[in-house]
Amino acid sequence: KKGDVVRVMVDANNNMQVLPAKTSATAPTVTVQTEALKQSLPKQLSLGDMSQLVKQLHSLNETSSANLPPQTQQALKQLMQNMPTLATLTTSPEAMKQAIQTSGLFSESLLANDSKTQIPADLKLNLTKLKDIQESTGPLRLGSVPTEQIANAIERITTSQLRHFSEPNQINTPTYPLHIELPIKHGQSPNFVQIEINKDSSTEGQEKQDRRWLVKLKFDFEETGRFDARASIQANKVGILFAAEDPETVQKLQKNLSTLKQQLKDKDIEVERLDAFQAKLAKEKTNVAKTQSLIDVRT
């Protein structure tokens, strides 16, 4: 009929073949999400490049001789001031909750709800503001940082958002596991911490307060190398395992386990298991949606 979309492919013999029409009622939604991922995914920075960019921006913000336009200086200052410090995050659960909500994963939700206290702290919105100001001033470089690199950092966050919200029936609800990347200031410059939050499906039928949650934090500091903290949380009970690549880091972790256990007990948390061991940790996986095939292998 007039207005219908006909999907075709050209085979190896240069013959055109008509592909079956997409008849699913949810197809338009899936197509929008997939097309958005196709645009965002190739542009995103790797986590290593993202981390390096944030360190460069931090250095620029700390350098009084950077000679940046006032608007750029202000946007850069807002970006860096609102990155949480390790000391801040460990003060209360609310501080961690705030950091997760302003990690960029929920930027559009903050805008839709006009969340005035959180919008100024949002990572994606602050990066976007910095990019827009830099582009409007004419030069395409912010000190030694190309504006394109900032745009690609925004695309990494966008790709992560699309990855979590790509299910047709999950547009308003994130899919688990939830992956969050937080730049945290500690010491001389920011470092990214990756957080994974998942539900234990075996406790799905229990009351909300009795369900088990699985949390993984991934760290990579120069002093420690790569290490993970993996926690199982159910009501006031917790089990924590640390896995590190560097044997010296394992020793440091084991040395401090008793202190951590006491700190948890002081907060009325029952520790079911607490241990640290050495392991080879998996490298970063490509940030793509599990439910979508982004490449049509037939073409």
Short mmCIF file of C-alpha atoms in Angstrom, two decimals:
data_model
loop_
_atom_site.label_atom_id
_atom_site.label_comp_id
_atom_site.label_asym_id
_atom_site.label_seq_id
_atom_site.Cartn_x
_atom_site.Cartn_y
_atom_site.Cartn_z
CA LYS A 1 0.00 0.00 0.00
CA LYS A 2 1.03 3.61 -0.45
CA GLY A 3 3.32 4.62 2.43
CA ASP A 4 4.42 1.08 3.29
CA VAL A 5 8.13 0.45 3.76
CA VAL A 6 9.54 -2.36 1.61
CA ARG A 7 12.73 -3.94 2.97
CA VAL A 8 15.09 -5.32 0.35
CA MET A 9 18.62 -6.72 0.09
CA VAL A 10 21.06 -7.18 -2.77
CA ASP A 11 22.66 -10.64 -2.79
CA ALA A 12 26.12 -11.71 -3.98
CA ASN A 13 24.82 -12.09 -7.57
CA ASN A 14 23.56 -8.52 -7.56
CA ASN A 15 19.93 -9.67 -7.45
CA MET A 16 17.45 -7.74 -5.32
CA GLN A 17 15.36 -9.73 -2.86
CA VAL A 18 12.45 -8.54 -0.74
CA LEU A 19 12.79 -9.21 2.98
CA PRO A 20 9.79 -10.11 5.17
CA ALA A 21 7.95 -7.12 6.58
CA LYS A 22 8.19 -6.40 10.29
CA THR A 23 4.69 -7.09 11.55
CA SER A 24 5.26 -6.85 15.30
CA ALA A 25 3.36 -4.08 17.01
CA THR A 26 6.51 -3.18 18.93
CA ALA A 27 8.69 -2.98 15.81
CA PRO A 28 8.68 0.85 15.54
CA THR A 29 9.97 1.16 19.12
CA VAL A 30 12.65 -1.45 18.55
CA THR A 31 13.69 0.25 15.33
CA VAL A 32 14.04 3.63 17.01
CA GLN A 33 16.20 2.19 19.79
CA THR A 34 18.32 0.13 17.38
CA GLU A 35 18.84 3.04 14.99
CA ALA A 36 19.87 5.25 17.91
CA LEU A 37 22.39 2.62 19.01
CA LYS A 38 23.77 2.36 15.48
CA GLN A 39 24.44 6.10 15.58
CA SER A 40 25.83 6.26 19.12
CA LEU A 41 27.84 3.05 19.45
CA PRO A 42 30.61 3.73 16.87
CA LYS A 43 31.26 7.22 18.29
CA GLN A 44 31.68 6.33 21.96
CA LEU A 45 35.01 6.59 23.75
CA SER A 46 36.54 3.53 25.38
CA LEU A 47 36.58 3.58 29.17
CA GLY A 48 40.35 4.16 29.10
CA ASP A 49 39.99 7.19 26.81
CA MET A 50 37.05 8.44 28.88
CA SER A 51 39.15 8.23 32.03
CA GLN A 52 42.04 10.03 30.33
CA LEU A 53 39.72 12.80 29.12
CA VAL A 54 38.34 13.43 32.61
CA LYS A 55 41.89 13.60 33.98
CA GLN A 56 42.84 16.15 31.28
CA LEU A 57 39.77 18.27 32.07
CA HIS A 58 40.59 18.07 35.79
CA SER A 59 44.15 19.23 35.05
CA LEU A 60 42.88 22.13 32.91
CA ASN A 61 40.50 23.19 35.66
CA GLU A 62 43.35 23.17 38.20
CA THR A 63 45.68 25.22 35.96
CA SER A 64 45.22 28.96 36.46
CA SER A 65 47.24 29.69 33.30
CA ALA A 66 44.87 27.69 31.06
CA ASN A 67 43.71 30.97 29.45
CA LEU A 68 40.19 29.75 28.69
CA PRO A 69 37.18 31.94 27.82
CA PRO A 70 35.09 32.81 30.93
CA GLN A 71 32.08 30.74 29.82
CA THR A 72 34.28 27.71 29.18
CA GLN A 73 35.98 28.15 32.55
CA GLN A 74 32.60 28.29 34.29
CA ALA A 75 31.29 25.18 32.53
CA LEU A 76 34.51 23.29 33.24
CA LYS A 77 34.41 24.33 36.90
CA GLN A 78 30.79 23.15 37.24
CA LEU A 79 31.69 19.79 35.69
CA MET A 80 34.63 19.17 38.01
CA GLN A 81 33.02 20.58 41.18
CA ASN A 82 30.11 18.17 40.89
CA MET A 83 32.20 15.03 40.49
CA PRO A 84 31.87 13.19 43.80
CA THR A 85 34.90 12.61 46.01
CA LEU A 86 35.56 9.29 47.71
CA ALA A 87 35.19 10.99 51.09
CA THR A 88 31.75 12.34 50.11
CA LEU A 89 30.48 9.01 48.80
CA THR A 90 31.35 7.19 52.01
CA THR A 91 29.50 9.62 54.28
CA SER A 92 26.00 8.23 53.70
CA PRO A 93 23.84 6.03 51.46
CA GLU A 94 22.12 9.22 50.21
CA ALA A 95 25.44 10.51 48.88
CA MET A 96 25.92 7.33 46.84
CA LYS A 97 22.32 7.45 45.64
CA GLN A 98 22.81 11.06 44.50
CA ALA A 99 26.00 10.12 42.63
CA ILE A 100 24.25 7.25 40.80
CA GLN A 101 21.27 9.46 39.88
CA THR A 102 23.58 12.13 38.43
CA SER A 103 25.95 9.71 36.66
CA GLY A 104 24.39 10.59 33.29
CA LEU A 105 22.31 7.44 33.04
CA PHE A 106 19.16 9.31 34.10
CA SER A 107 19.83 12.78 32.56
CA GLU A 108 16.61 13.04 30.57
CA SER A 109 14.58 11.84 33.54
CA LEU A 110 16.08 14.62 35.67
CA LEU A 111 15.15 17.15 32.99
CA ALA A 112 11.63 15.77 32.62
CA ASN A 113 11.08 15.96 36.38
CA ASP A 114 12.74 19.40 36.56
CA SER A 115 15.03 18.15 39.30
CA LYS A 116 16.67 21.49 40.08
CA THR A 117 19.05 20.15 42.72
CA GLN A 118 20.32 17.26 40.60
CA ILE A 119 20.46 18.77 37.09
CA PRO A 120 23.50 21.00 37.87
CA ALA A 121 25.40 17.91 39.09
CA ASP A 122 24.59 15.57 36.18
CA LEU A 123 27.67 14.31 34.33
CA LYS A 124 26.12 14.03 30.87
CA LEU A 125 24.41 17.43 31.08
CA ASN A 126 27.62 19.11 32.28
CA LEU A 127 29.66 17.51 29.49
CA THR A 128 27.01 18.62 26.98
CA LYS A 129 27.08 22.17 28.33
CA LEU A 130 30.87 22.28 28.05
CA LYS A 131 30.77 20.94 24.48
CA ASP A 132 28.05 23.40 23.39
CA ILE A 133 29.88 26.40 24.85
CA GLN A 134 33.15 25.32 23.29
CA GLU A 135 31.52 24.88 19.87
CA SER A 136 29.76 28.25 20.08
CA THR A 137 33.03 30.10 20.80
CA GLY A 138 34.54 29.00 17.51
CA PRO A 139 37.77 27.09 18.32
CA LEU A 140 37.40 23.33 18.28
CA ARG A 141 39.93 22.67 21.03
CA LEU A 142 39.71 23.08 24.78
CA GLY A 143 43.34 23.47 25.72
CA SER A 144 44.81 20.17 24.51
CA VAL A 145 41.42 18.43 24.47
CA PRO A 146 39.52 18.19 21.14
CA THR A 147 35.83 19.10 21.45
CA GLU A 148 35.09 15.96 19.43
CA GLN A 149 36.49 13.89 22.30
CA ILE A 150 33.99 15.46 24.70
CA ALA A 151 31.20 14.66 22.22
CA ASN A 152 32.38 11.04 22.10
CA ALA A 153 32.39 10.89 25.90
CA ILE A 154 28.74 11.97 25.82
CA GLU A 155 28.07 9.21 23.27
CA ARG A 156 29.50 6.62 25.68
CA ILE A 157 26.90 7.66 28.26
CA THR A 158 24.17 7.70 25.60
CA THR A 159 25.13 4.20 24.43
CA SER A 160 24.89 2.98 28.02
CA GLN A 161 21.45 4.57 28.36
CA LEU A 162 20.22 2.92 25.16
CA ARG A 163 21.64 -0.38 26.27
CA HIS A 164 19.54 -0.28 29.43
CA PHE A 165 16.33 1.00 27.87
CA SER A 166 16.23 -0.94 24.60
CA GLU A 167 13.58 -3.47 25.54
CA PRO A 168 10.23 -2.53 23.91
CA ASN A 169 8.30 -3.12 27.14
CA GLN A 170 10.93 -1.49 29.35
CA ILE A 171 11.00 2.09 28.01
CA ASN A 172 10.28 3.60 31.44
CA THR A 173 12.03 0.94 33.52
CA PRO A 174 15.75 0.11 33.41
CA THR A 175 16.72 -3.45 32.62
CA TYR A 176 19.03 -5.32 34.97
CA PRO A 177 21.89 -5.66 35.48
CA LEU A 178 22.28 -1.90 35.77
CA HIS A 179 25.74 -0.64 34.74
CA ILE A 180 26.93 2.71 36.09
CA GLU A 181 30.26 4.44 35.51
CA LEU A 182 31.22 7.05 38.11
CA PRO A 183 34.20 9.39 37.91
CA ILE A 184 35.36 9.74 41.51
CA LYS A 185 37.93 12.26 42.69
CA HIS A 186 40.48 10.77 45.06
CA GLY A 187 44.03 12.01 45.37
CA GLN A 188 45.44 13.97 42.45
CA SER A 189 42.89 13.19 39.74
CA PRO A 190 39.54 11.45 39.07
CA ASN A 191 39.29 7.73 38.41
CA PHE A 192 36.31 5.83 37.02
CA VAL A 193 34.61 3.22 39.15
CA GLN A 194 32.27 0.81 37.38
CA ILE A 195 29.22 -0.33 39.33
CA GLU A 196 26.96 -3.24 38.40
CA ILE A 197 23.68 -3.75 40.26
CA ASN A 198 21.64 -6.89 39.64
CA LYS A 199 18.66 -8.69 41.14
CA ASP A 200 18.91 -12.26 42.36
CA SER A 201 16.10 -13.88 40.38
CA SER A 202 15.76 -16.69 42.93
CA THR A 203 14.38 -14.18 45.49
CA GLU A 204 12.04 -12.39 43.07
CA GLY A 205 8.93 -13.84 44.70
CA GLN A 206 9.84 -12.65 48.19
CA GLU A 207 8.78 -9.40 49.84
CA LYS A 208 10.63 -6.36 48.51
CA GLN A 209 12.68 -5.88 51.68
CA ASP A 210 13.74 -9.56 51.66
CA ARG A 211 15.00 -9.76 48.07
CA ARG A 212 18.67 -10.32 47.42
CA TRP A 213 20.70 -7.82 45.40
CA LEU A 214 24.10 -8.41 43.80
CA VAL A 215 26.49 -5.47 43.49
CA LYS A 216 29.89 -5.41 41.79
CA LEU A 217 32.33 -2.50 41.90
CA LYS A 218 35.31 -2.42 39.53
CA PHE A 219 38.38 -0.35 40.37
CA ASP A 220 41.61 0.32 38.47
CA PHE A 221 44.05 2.60 40.30
CA GLU A 222 47.75 3.00 39.53
CA GLU A 223 48.63 2.08 43.11
CA THR A 224 46.52 -1.09 43.24
CA GLY A 225 45.96 -2.34 39.70
CA ARG A 226 42.57 -3.78 38.81
CA PHE A 227 40.36 -5.21 41.53
CA ASP A 228 36.66 -5.97 42.08
CA ALA A 229 34.43 -5.83 45.12
CA ARG A 230 31.46 -8.20 44.83
CA ALA A 231 28.67 -7.95 47.39
CA SER A 232 25.54 -10.00 48.03
CA ILE A 233 22.99 -7.99 50.01
CA GLN A 234 19.78 -9.27 51.60
CA ALA A 235 18.03 -7.28 54.34
CA ASN A 236 20.80 -6.52 56.88
CA LYS A 237 22.99 -9.44 55.76
CA VAL A 238 25.94 -9.02 53.42
CA GLY A 239 28.63 -11.20 51.89
CA ILE A 240 31.63 -9.50 50.25
CA LEU A 241 34.41 -10.92 48.09
CA PHE A 242 37.38 -8.93 46.77
CA ALA A 243 39.19 -10.14 43.65
CA ALA A 244 42.46 -8.44 42.67
CA GLU A 245 45.09 -9.08 40.00
CA ASP A 246 48.06 -7.73 41.97
CA PRO A 247 49.18 -10.03 44.85
CA GLU A 248 50.27 -6.98 46.89
CA THR A 249 46.76 -5.56 46.59
CA VAL A 250 45.34 -8.89 47.79
CA GLN A 251 47.59 -8.69 50.86
CA LYS A 252 46.48 -5.11 51.58
CA LEU A 253 42.83 -6.14 51.26
CA GLN A 254 43.24 -9.14 53.54
CA LYS A 255 45.05 -6.99 56.10
CA ASN A 256 42.05 -4.62 56.27
CA LEU A 257 39.22 -7.17 56.24
CA SER A 258 38.90 -7.21 60.03
CA THR A 259 38.55 -3.41 60.08
CA LEU A 260 35.86 -3.54 57.40
CA LYS A 261 34.01 -6.29 59.25
CA GLN A 262 33.96 -4.23 62.43
CA GLN A 263 32.75 -1.13 60.54
CA LEU A 264 29.88 -3.14 59.07
CA LYS A 265 28.98 -4.60 62.48
CA ASP A 266 28.93 -1.08 63.92
CA LYS A 267 26.20 -0.30 61.38
CA ASP A 268 24.19 -3.38 62.50
CA ILE A 269 25.06 -5.27 59.32
CA GLU A 270 25.50 -9.03 59.66
CA VAL A 271 28.55 -10.23 57.72
CA GLU A 272 27.95 -13.70 56.24
CA ARG A 273 31.21 -13.88 54.30
CA LEU A 274 34.26 -11.67 53.82
CA ASP A 275 37.30 -12.70 51.81
CA ALA A 276 39.93 -11.50 49.31
CA PHE A 277 41.74 -13.54 46.67
CA GLN A 278 43.86 -13.16 43.55
CA ALA A 279 42.25 -13.62 40.13
CA LYS A 280 42.63 -12.61 36.50
CA LEU A 281 39.81 -10.15 35.83
CA ALA A 282 37.90 -10.00 32.55
CA LYS A 283 38.48 -7.01 30.31
CA GLU A 284 35.81 -4.44 29.50
CA LYS A 285 33.08 -5.76 27.22
CA THR A 286 31.77 -3.79 24.28
CA ASN A 287 28.94 -1.56 25.48
CA VAL A 288 26.10 -2.95 23.35
CA ALA A 289 22.53 -4.04 23.90
CA LYS A 290 22.26 -7.78 24.40
CA THR A 291 18.81 -7.91 22.89
CA GLN A 292 19.59 -6.17 19.63
CA SER A 293 21.57 -7.27 16.60
CA LEU A 294 23.18 -4.06 15.35
CA ILE A 295 24.63 -5.59 12.18
CA ASP A 296 22.48 -7.30 9.56
CA VAL A 297 24.78 -10.20 8.61
CA ARG A 298 22.76 -10.87 5.48
CA THR A 299 24.07 -7.69 3.86
#
